[in-house]
Short mmCIF file of N, CA and C in Angstrom, two decimals:
data_model
loop_
_atom_site.label_atom_id
_atom_site.label_comp_id
_atom_site.label_asym_id
_atom_site.label_seq_id
_atom_site.Cartn_x
_atom_site.Cartn_y
_atom_site.Cartn_z
N MET C 89 -57.50 -11.90 1.08
CA MET C 89 -56.43 -11.02 1.59
C MET C 89 -57.10 -9.88 2.29
N ASP C 90 -58.13 -9.30 1.62
CA ASP C 90 -58.77 -8.09 2.43
C ASP C 90 -59.47 -8.61 3.68
N ALA C 91 -59.96 -9.79 3.71
CA ALA C 91 -60.52 -10.29 4.93
C ALA C 91 -59.51 -10.49 6.03
N GLU C 92 -58.42 -11.00 5.67
CA GLU C 92 -57.28 -11.25 6.54
C GLU C 92 -56.88 -9.82 7.10
N MET C 93 -56.79 -8.88 6.15
CA MET C 93 -56.25 -7.50 6.67
C MET C 93 -57.28 -6.95 7.54
N LYS C 94 -58.55 -7.07 7.19
CA LYS C 94 -59.60 -6.50 7.94
C LYS C 94 -59.64 -7.19 9.45
N GLU C 95 -59.46 -8.46 9.53
CA GLU C 95 -59.37 -9.11 10.83
C GLU C 95 -58.26 -8.75 11.52
N TYR C 96 -57.04 -8.48 10.82
CA TYR C 96 -55.91 -8.09 11.51
C TYR C 96 -55.97 -6.73 12.04
N ARG C 97 -56.51 -5.76 11.22
CA ARG C 97 -56.67 -4.42 11.72
C ARG C 97 -57.69 -4.27 12.82
N THR C 98 -58.67 -5.20 12.87
CA THR C 98 -59.58 -5.21 13.86
C THR C 98 -58.92 -5.58 15.25
N GLY C 99 -58.02 -6.56 15.10
CA GLY C 99 -57.18 -7.03 16.29
C GLY C 99 -56.27 -5.87 16.77
N ILE C 100 -55.74 -5.13 15.87
CA ILE C 100 -54.90 -3.97 16.32
C ILE C 100 -55.71 -2.98 17.08
N ASN C 101 -56.92 -2.66 16.54
CA ASN C 101 -57.76 -1.68 17.24
C ASN C 101 -58.28 -2.15 18.57
N ASP C 102 -58.40 -3.52 18.67
CA ASP C 102 -58.77 -4.03 19.98
C ASP C 102 -57.69 -3.97 21.05
N GLY C 103 -56.44 -3.60 20.50
CA GLY C 103 -55.29 -3.66 21.47
C GLY C 103 -54.71 -5.02 21.51
N LYS C 104 -55.12 -5.96 20.70
CA LYS C 104 -54.64 -7.33 20.71
C LYS C 104 -53.46 -7.42 19.72
N GLU C 105 -52.50 -8.02 20.11
CA GLU C 105 -51.23 -8.18 19.23
C GLU C 105 -51.36 -9.46 18.54
N ARG C 106 -51.18 -9.47 17.20
CA ARG C 106 -51.24 -10.73 16.43
C ARG C 106 -49.79 -11.17 16.14
N SER C 107 -49.59 -12.35 16.33
CA SER C 107 -48.27 -12.91 16.03
C SER C 107 -48.26 -13.94 14.90
N SER C 108 -49.45 -14.42 14.49
CA SER C 108 -49.56 -15.41 13.37
C SER C 108 -50.01 -14.70 12.15
N GLY C 109 -49.81 -15.34 11.02
CA GLY C 109 -50.18 -14.73 9.73
C GLY C 109 -49.02 -14.37 8.97
N PRO C 110 -49.21 -13.99 7.72
CA PRO C 110 -48.27 -13.55 6.88
C PRO C 110 -47.46 -12.26 7.35
N ASP C 111 -46.16 -12.14 6.98
CA ASP C 111 -45.32 -11.06 7.60
C ASP C 111 -45.92 -9.58 7.23
N TRP C 112 -46.44 -9.54 6.08
CA TRP C 112 -46.96 -8.19 5.62
C TRP C 112 -48.09 -7.74 6.62
N LEU C 113 -48.83 -8.69 7.08
CA LEU C 113 -49.83 -8.27 7.96
C LEU C 113 -49.36 -7.52 9.17
N ARG C 114 -48.16 -7.78 9.62
CA ARG C 114 -47.71 -7.04 10.77
C ARG C 114 -47.63 -5.49 10.48
N TYR C 115 -47.55 -5.12 9.28
CA TYR C 115 -47.49 -3.67 8.90
C TYR C 115 -48.77 -3.25 8.42
N ALA C 116 -49.80 -3.83 8.56
CA ALA C 116 -51.13 -3.60 8.00
C ALA C 116 -51.55 -2.15 8.44
N ASP C 117 -51.17 -1.73 9.64
CA ASP C 117 -51.61 -0.38 10.11
C ASP C 117 -50.95 0.78 9.34
N ILE C 118 -49.87 0.49 8.73
CA ILE C 118 -49.12 1.62 7.98
C ILE C 118 -49.08 1.43 6.53
N ILE C 119 -49.47 0.25 6.04
CA ILE C 119 -49.20 -0.14 4.70
C ILE C 119 -49.91 0.77 3.64
N ASP C 120 -50.98 1.47 3.93
CA ASP C 120 -51.70 2.35 2.99
C ASP C 120 -51.33 3.77 3.30
N LYS C 121 -50.50 4.09 4.16
CA LYS C 121 -50.15 5.47 4.45
C LYS C 121 -49.11 6.07 3.50
N GLN C 122 -49.09 7.38 3.30
CA GLN C 122 -48.10 7.99 2.41
C GLN C 122 -46.72 7.97 3.10
N HIS C 123 -45.72 7.97 2.34
CA HIS C 123 -44.41 8.11 2.76
C HIS C 123 -44.10 9.49 3.29
N HIS C 124 -43.57 9.53 4.52
CA HIS C 124 -43.32 10.78 5.15
C HIS C 124 -42.13 11.63 4.55
N VAL C 125 -42.30 12.79 4.16
CA VAL C 125 -41.26 13.68 3.58
C VAL C 125 -41.02 14.83 4.54
N SER C 126 -39.81 14.93 5.00
CA SER C 126 -39.63 15.94 6.00
C SER C 126 -39.72 17.41 5.41
N LYS C 127 -40.21 18.32 6.10
CA LYS C 127 -40.30 19.78 5.50
C LYS C 127 -39.00 20.46 5.93
N LYS C 128 -38.20 19.99 7.03
CA LYS C 128 -37.05 20.67 7.49
C LYS C 128 -35.81 20.28 6.77
N HIS C 129 -35.73 18.86 6.48
CA HIS C 129 -34.49 18.35 5.94
C HIS C 129 -34.67 17.93 4.47
N PRO C 130 -33.77 18.35 3.62
CA PRO C 130 -33.91 17.92 2.18
C PRO C 130 -33.53 16.45 2.10
N PRO C 131 -34.12 15.82 1.04
CA PRO C 131 -33.85 14.40 0.87
C PRO C 131 -32.26 14.25 0.62
N MET C 132 -31.75 13.02 1.18
CA MET C 132 -30.30 12.71 1.08
C MET C 132 -30.01 12.21 -0.34
N SER C 133 -28.96 12.65 -0.91
CA SER C 133 -28.53 12.28 -2.18
C SER C 133 -28.28 10.78 -2.18
N MET C 134 -28.21 10.12 -3.44
CA MET C 134 -27.90 8.71 -3.54
C MET C 134 -26.51 8.49 -3.15
N GLU C 135 -25.59 9.45 -3.48
CA GLU C 135 -24.26 9.25 -3.19
C GLU C 135 -23.95 9.33 -1.65
N ASP C 136 -24.62 10.17 -0.94
CA ASP C 136 -24.51 10.25 0.52
C ASP C 136 -25.06 9.00 1.21
N ARG C 137 -26.23 8.58 0.60
CA ARG C 137 -26.91 7.40 1.08
C ARG C 137 -26.00 6.22 0.98
N ALA C 138 -25.36 6.06 -0.13
CA ALA C 138 -24.39 4.91 -0.42
C ALA C 138 -23.19 4.99 0.54
N ALA C 139 -22.74 6.21 0.82
CA ALA C 139 -21.59 6.43 1.75
C ALA C 139 -21.85 5.79 3.10
N GLN C 140 -23.05 5.80 3.45
CA GLN C 140 -23.39 5.18 4.84
C GLN C 140 -23.13 3.69 4.91
N PHE C 141 -23.06 3.13 3.72
CA PHE C 141 -22.86 1.64 3.82
C PHE C 141 -21.43 1.30 3.28
N SER C 142 -20.59 2.30 3.02
CA SER C 142 -19.16 1.97 2.68
C SER C 142 -18.43 1.40 3.77
N PRO C 143 -17.33 0.71 3.56
CA PRO C 143 -16.54 0.08 4.69
C PRO C 143 -16.04 1.17 5.55
N PHE C 144 -15.97 0.87 6.84
CA PHE C 144 -15.54 1.88 7.86
C PHE C 144 -14.13 1.43 8.36
N ALA C 145 -13.19 2.34 8.30
CA ALA C 145 -11.82 2.07 8.80
C ALA C 145 -11.66 2.80 10.01
N ALA C 146 -11.87 2.20 11.14
CA ALA C 146 -11.83 2.85 12.43
C ALA C 146 -10.33 3.31 12.71
N LEU C 147 -9.41 2.57 12.35
CA LEU C 147 -7.93 3.00 12.55
C LEU C 147 -7.33 3.36 11.20
N THR C 148 -7.42 4.56 10.94
CA THR C 148 -6.88 5.02 9.58
C THR C 148 -5.28 4.82 9.55
N GLY C 149 -4.93 4.10 8.53
CA GLY C 149 -3.46 3.93 8.37
C GLY C 149 -2.99 2.59 9.09
N TYR C 150 -3.79 2.00 9.87
CA TYR C 150 -3.35 0.82 10.58
C TYR C 150 -2.90 -0.31 9.67
N GLU C 151 -3.72 -0.57 8.60
CA GLU C 151 -3.35 -1.61 7.71
C GLU C 151 -1.97 -1.45 6.99
N ALA C 152 -1.68 -0.15 6.61
CA ALA C 152 -0.56 0.27 6.08
C ALA C 152 0.75 0.05 7.07
N ALA C 153 0.45 0.40 8.30
CA ALA C 153 1.47 0.14 9.34
C ALA C 153 1.75 -1.26 9.52
N VAL C 154 0.78 -2.10 9.45
CA VAL C 154 1.01 -3.53 9.65
C VAL C 154 1.82 -4.05 8.50
N LYS C 155 1.42 -3.70 7.22
CA LYS C 155 2.18 -4.10 6.12
C LYS C 155 3.68 -3.66 6.21
N GLU C 156 3.84 -2.46 6.61
CA GLU C 156 5.22 -1.91 6.68
C GLU C 156 6.05 -2.72 7.81
N THR C 157 5.40 -2.98 8.85
CA THR C 157 6.13 -3.83 9.92
C THR C 157 6.42 -5.15 9.38
N ALA C 158 5.55 -5.68 8.56
CA ALA C 158 5.79 -7.10 8.08
C ALA C 158 6.83 -7.13 6.92
N ARG C 159 7.07 -6.03 6.34
CA ARG C 159 7.99 -5.86 5.25
C ARG C 159 9.44 -6.12 5.77
N LEU C 160 10.14 -7.18 5.19
CA LEU C 160 11.48 -7.55 5.76
C LEU C 160 12.51 -6.78 5.07
N THR C 161 13.67 -6.41 5.87
CA THR C 161 14.87 -5.87 5.31
C THR C 161 15.96 -6.66 5.78
N ASP C 162 17.06 -6.57 4.98
CA ASP C 162 18.37 -7.35 5.40
C ASP C 162 19.31 -6.46 6.13
N ASP C 163 20.17 -7.01 6.93
CA ASP C 163 21.19 -6.23 7.55
C ASP C 163 22.32 -5.93 6.52
N ARG C 164 23.01 -4.81 6.72
CA ARG C 164 24.06 -4.42 5.86
C ARG C 164 25.24 -5.35 6.04
N GLU C 165 25.61 -5.87 4.87
CA GLU C 165 26.77 -6.80 4.80
C GLU C 165 28.07 -6.03 4.95
N GLU C 166 28.91 -6.47 5.96
CA GLU C 166 30.27 -5.76 6.06
C GLU C 166 31.31 -6.57 5.47
N LEU C 167 32.03 -5.97 4.57
CA LEU C 167 33.12 -6.75 3.79
C LEU C 167 34.35 -6.84 4.69
N ASP C 168 34.96 -8.12 4.69
CA ASP C 168 36.16 -8.26 5.41
C ASP C 168 37.31 -7.62 4.60
N GLU C 169 38.51 -7.60 5.24
CA GLU C 169 39.71 -6.91 4.61
C GLU C 169 39.98 -7.51 3.28
N ASP C 170 39.96 -8.79 3.13
CA ASP C 170 40.23 -9.43 1.78
C ASP C 170 39.31 -8.97 0.70
N GLU C 171 37.97 -8.89 1.06
CA GLU C 171 37.04 -8.45 0.12
C GLU C 171 37.18 -7.03 -0.28
N LYS C 172 37.52 -6.17 0.71
CA LYS C 172 37.69 -4.84 0.46
C LYS C 172 38.93 -4.62 -0.43
N THR C 173 39.99 -5.38 -0.24
CA THR C 173 41.14 -5.31 -1.10
C THR C 173 40.88 -5.72 -2.57
N ARG C 174 40.09 -6.85 -2.70
CA ARG C 174 39.68 -7.32 -4.02
C ARG C 174 38.84 -6.25 -4.75
N LEU C 175 37.85 -5.64 -3.90
CA LEU C 175 36.92 -4.60 -4.51
C LEU C 175 37.75 -3.38 -5.01
N ASN C 176 38.71 -3.02 -4.19
CA ASN C 176 39.57 -1.88 -4.45
C ASN C 176 40.35 -2.12 -5.76
N ALA C 177 40.94 -3.29 -5.91
CA ALA C 177 41.62 -3.69 -7.10
C ALA C 177 40.78 -3.65 -8.27
N GLN C 178 39.51 -4.12 -8.16
CA GLN C 178 38.57 -4.07 -9.32
C GLN C 178 38.32 -2.60 -9.75
N LEU C 179 38.12 -1.77 -8.79
CA LEU C 179 37.94 -0.36 -9.01
C LEU C 179 39.06 0.27 -9.66
N GLN C 180 40.36 -0.06 -9.31
CA GLN C 180 41.48 0.47 -10.00
C GLN C 180 41.51 0.02 -11.46
N LYS C 181 41.27 -1.25 -11.74
CA LYS C 181 41.24 -1.74 -13.08
C LYS C 181 40.16 -0.99 -13.92
N ILE C 182 39.05 -0.86 -13.40
CA ILE C 182 37.93 -0.20 -14.11
C ILE C 182 38.26 1.31 -14.35
N SER C 183 38.84 2.03 -13.37
CA SER C 183 39.21 3.34 -13.49
C SER C 183 40.12 3.65 -14.53
N ALA C 184 40.98 2.67 -14.88
CA ALA C 184 41.94 2.77 -15.97
C ALA C 184 41.22 2.71 -17.39
N ARG C 185 40.05 2.26 -17.40
CA ARG C 185 39.33 2.07 -18.61
C ARG C 185 38.07 2.98 -18.67
N LEU C 186 38.06 4.08 -17.85
CA LEU C 186 36.88 4.96 -17.85
C LEU C 186 36.61 5.71 -19.20
N GLN C 187 37.65 5.89 -20.05
CA GLN C 187 37.46 6.69 -21.31
C GLN C 187 36.47 5.78 -22.18
N GLU C 188 36.50 4.43 -21.97
CA GLU C 188 35.70 3.49 -22.76
C GLU C 188 34.14 3.47 -22.26
N GLN C 189 33.96 4.02 -21.10
CA GLN C 189 32.67 3.91 -20.37
C GLN C 189 32.33 2.43 -20.32
N PRO C 190 33.08 1.67 -19.66
CA PRO C 190 32.82 0.20 -19.60
C PRO C 190 31.45 -0.16 -19.06
N GLU C 191 30.93 -1.26 -19.60
CA GLU C 191 29.84 -1.92 -19.02
C GLU C 191 30.15 -2.58 -17.66
N VAL C 192 29.46 -2.30 -16.56
CA VAL C 192 29.77 -2.83 -15.31
C VAL C 192 28.44 -3.49 -14.70
N MET C 193 28.75 -4.51 -13.84
CA MET C 193 27.56 -5.06 -13.16
C MET C 193 27.96 -4.78 -11.62
N VAL C 194 27.15 -3.99 -10.94
CA VAL C 194 27.53 -3.60 -9.54
C VAL C 194 26.43 -4.20 -8.57
N THR C 195 26.94 -4.83 -7.57
CA THR C 195 26.16 -5.37 -6.50
C THR C 195 26.30 -4.41 -5.29
N TYR C 196 25.34 -4.00 -4.80
CA TYR C 196 25.43 -3.07 -3.66
C TYR C 196 24.30 -3.15 -2.80
N PHE C 197 24.54 -2.48 -1.60
CA PHE C 197 23.52 -2.48 -0.46
C PHE C 197 22.74 -1.15 -0.65
N ALA C 198 21.37 -1.31 -0.70
CA ALA C 198 20.45 -0.13 -0.82
C ALA C 198 19.92 0.00 0.48
N PRO C 199 20.19 1.03 1.23
CA PRO C 199 19.50 1.16 2.53
C PRO C 199 18.04 1.47 2.41
N ASP C 200 17.26 0.93 3.34
CA ASP C 200 15.79 1.15 3.33
C ASP C 200 15.58 2.63 3.75
N GLU C 201 14.62 3.26 3.15
CA GLU C 201 14.27 4.75 3.45
C GLU C 201 13.51 4.75 4.84
N ARG C 202 12.63 3.79 5.11
CA ARG C 202 11.78 3.82 6.21
C ARG C 202 12.26 3.18 7.57
N LYS C 203 13.02 2.17 7.36
CA LYS C 203 13.45 1.47 8.58
C LYS C 203 14.96 0.89 8.45
N THR C 204 15.43 0.42 9.52
CA THR C 204 16.78 0.00 9.52
C THR C 204 16.97 -1.18 8.53
N GLY C 205 18.06 -1.34 7.94
CA GLY C 205 18.44 -2.41 7.14
C GLY C 205 18.23 -1.95 5.72
N GLY C 206 18.13 -2.89 4.73
CA GLY C 206 17.91 -2.53 3.37
C GLY C 206 17.89 -3.79 2.55
N ALA C 207 18.30 -3.67 1.33
CA ALA C 207 18.35 -4.87 0.40
C ALA C 207 19.51 -4.82 -0.47
N ARG C 208 19.91 -6.02 -0.87
CA ARG C 208 21.08 -6.22 -1.77
C ARG C 208 20.48 -6.15 -3.19
N GLN C 209 21.08 -5.18 -3.95
CA GLN C 209 20.50 -5.00 -5.35
C GLN C 209 21.65 -5.14 -6.33
N THR C 210 21.34 -5.33 -7.61
CA THR C 210 22.33 -5.39 -8.69
C THR C 210 21.92 -4.36 -9.69
N TYR C 211 22.92 -3.67 -10.24
CA TYR C 211 22.66 -2.62 -11.29
C TYR C 211 23.66 -2.94 -12.36
N ARG C 212 23.15 -2.85 -13.57
CA ARG C 212 24.02 -3.07 -14.72
C ARG C 212 23.91 -1.86 -15.55
N GLY C 213 25.04 -1.36 -16.06
CA GLY C 213 25.07 -0.14 -16.86
C GLY C 213 26.47 0.31 -17.25
N ARG C 214 26.59 1.42 -17.99
CA ARG C 214 27.85 1.90 -18.33
C ARG C 214 28.32 2.98 -17.37
N LEU C 215 29.63 2.75 -16.85
CA LEU C 215 30.24 3.72 -16.01
C LEU C 215 30.87 4.84 -16.61
N ARG C 216 30.41 6.15 -16.20
CA ARG C 216 30.98 7.37 -16.79
C ARG C 216 32.12 7.82 -16.06
N LYS C 217 31.97 7.83 -14.62
CA LYS C 217 32.97 8.53 -13.79
C LYS C 217 32.99 7.86 -12.46
N ILE C 218 34.11 7.93 -11.76
CA ILE C 218 34.34 7.60 -10.33
C ILE C 218 34.69 8.89 -9.59
N ASP C 219 33.68 9.33 -8.97
CA ASP C 219 33.86 10.69 -8.24
C ASP C 219 34.55 10.44 -6.83
N ARG C 220 35.82 10.60 -6.84
CA ARG C 220 36.61 10.29 -5.51
C ARG C 220 36.15 11.23 -4.33
N ASN C 221 35.86 12.48 -4.69
CA ASN C 221 35.49 13.45 -3.72
C ASN C 221 34.21 13.07 -2.91
N ARG C 222 33.23 12.76 -3.73
CA ARG C 222 31.88 12.42 -3.20
C ARG C 222 31.77 10.96 -2.99
N LYS C 223 32.78 10.14 -3.35
CA LYS C 223 32.78 8.72 -3.22
C LYS C 223 31.54 8.09 -3.82
N MET C 224 31.45 8.46 -5.12
CA MET C 224 30.24 7.87 -5.85
C MET C 224 30.68 7.28 -7.24
N LEU C 225 29.96 6.27 -7.70
CA LEU C 225 30.15 5.81 -9.03
C LEU C 225 28.97 6.45 -9.78
N ILE C 226 29.33 7.18 -10.91
CA ILE C 226 28.33 7.86 -11.67
C ILE C 226 28.19 7.19 -13.04
N MET C 227 27.02 6.78 -13.34
CA MET C 227 26.76 6.03 -14.50
C MET C 227 26.41 6.88 -15.71
N VAL C 228 26.38 6.44 -16.91
CA VAL C 228 26.10 7.27 -18.18
C VAL C 228 24.57 7.71 -18.01
N ASP C 229 23.61 7.00 -17.38
CA ASP C 229 22.32 7.32 -17.27
C ASP C 229 22.11 8.30 -16.05
N GLN C 230 23.19 8.92 -15.45
CA GLN C 230 23.15 9.69 -14.20
C GLN C 230 22.86 9.02 -12.98
N THR C 231 22.69 7.70 -12.93
CA THR C 231 22.47 6.95 -11.73
C THR C 231 23.74 7.11 -10.87
N GLU C 232 23.64 7.40 -9.56
CA GLU C 232 24.79 7.52 -8.67
C GLU C 232 24.71 6.49 -7.58
N LEU C 233 25.79 5.74 -7.46
CA LEU C 233 25.80 4.63 -6.45
C LEU C 233 27.09 4.98 -5.44
N PRO C 234 26.71 5.06 -4.14
CA PRO C 234 27.74 5.28 -3.23
C PRO C 234 28.81 4.19 -3.15
N ILE C 235 30.09 4.50 -3.18
CA ILE C 235 31.10 3.59 -3.12
C ILE C 235 31.09 2.76 -1.81
N GLU C 236 30.72 3.37 -0.78
CA GLU C 236 30.68 2.76 0.54
C GLU C 236 29.62 1.62 0.68
N ASN C 237 28.69 1.55 -0.32
CA ASN C 237 27.61 0.58 -0.32
C ASN C 237 27.95 -0.62 -1.29
N LEU C 238 29.13 -0.49 -1.98
CA LEU C 238 29.54 -1.54 -2.89
C LEU C 238 29.72 -2.87 -2.22
N LEU C 239 29.35 -3.92 -2.81
CA LEU C 239 29.63 -5.28 -2.37
C LEU C 239 30.47 -6.03 -3.38
N ASN C 240 30.24 -5.72 -4.67
CA ASN C 240 31.03 -6.36 -5.79
C ASN C 240 30.76 -5.47 -7.03
N ILE C 241 31.85 -5.50 -7.91
CA ILE C 241 31.78 -4.85 -9.18
C ILE C 241 32.42 -5.69 -10.22
N GLU C 242 31.87 -5.91 -11.31
CA GLU C 242 32.49 -6.66 -12.36
C GLU C 242 32.42 -5.83 -13.58
N CYS C 243 33.50 -5.90 -14.38
CA CYS C 243 33.57 -5.12 -15.62
C CYS C 243 33.43 -6.24 -16.76
N GLU C 244 32.62 -5.94 -17.71
CA GLU C 244 32.39 -6.84 -18.73
C GLU C 244 32.96 -6.44 -20.09
#
């Protein structure tokens, strides 16, 4: 090994470039030298060094925007006159039983907070009050459902 290195170093000193031989021989001219430590710059911490190799997000928030765009919403369902009449009759029956705080199952349209449309949802709970001024169903657990978003209500 020393003979190979000596021959290789001799070739470097001659100005001849060696292309054959083991890979480590290509670095024979610097292999025995000390590692350079800068006097101006302190050594980089391991945490900062690792950060150089962390994933790079060139477009911050792009992935979230793509997911938001891909998220589907439904259009608001409009009730026809017969359905509105039936829903109103159900609300009248239930309002006569409010002292009992009846168990109800409400299907309603929940508007999406970020984009147009929303989702059809079902809520089950005990009804405490029908607030006609605010047009809200107020449940025992303080959940409030706007009457204008109701699609169906069933009393159990």
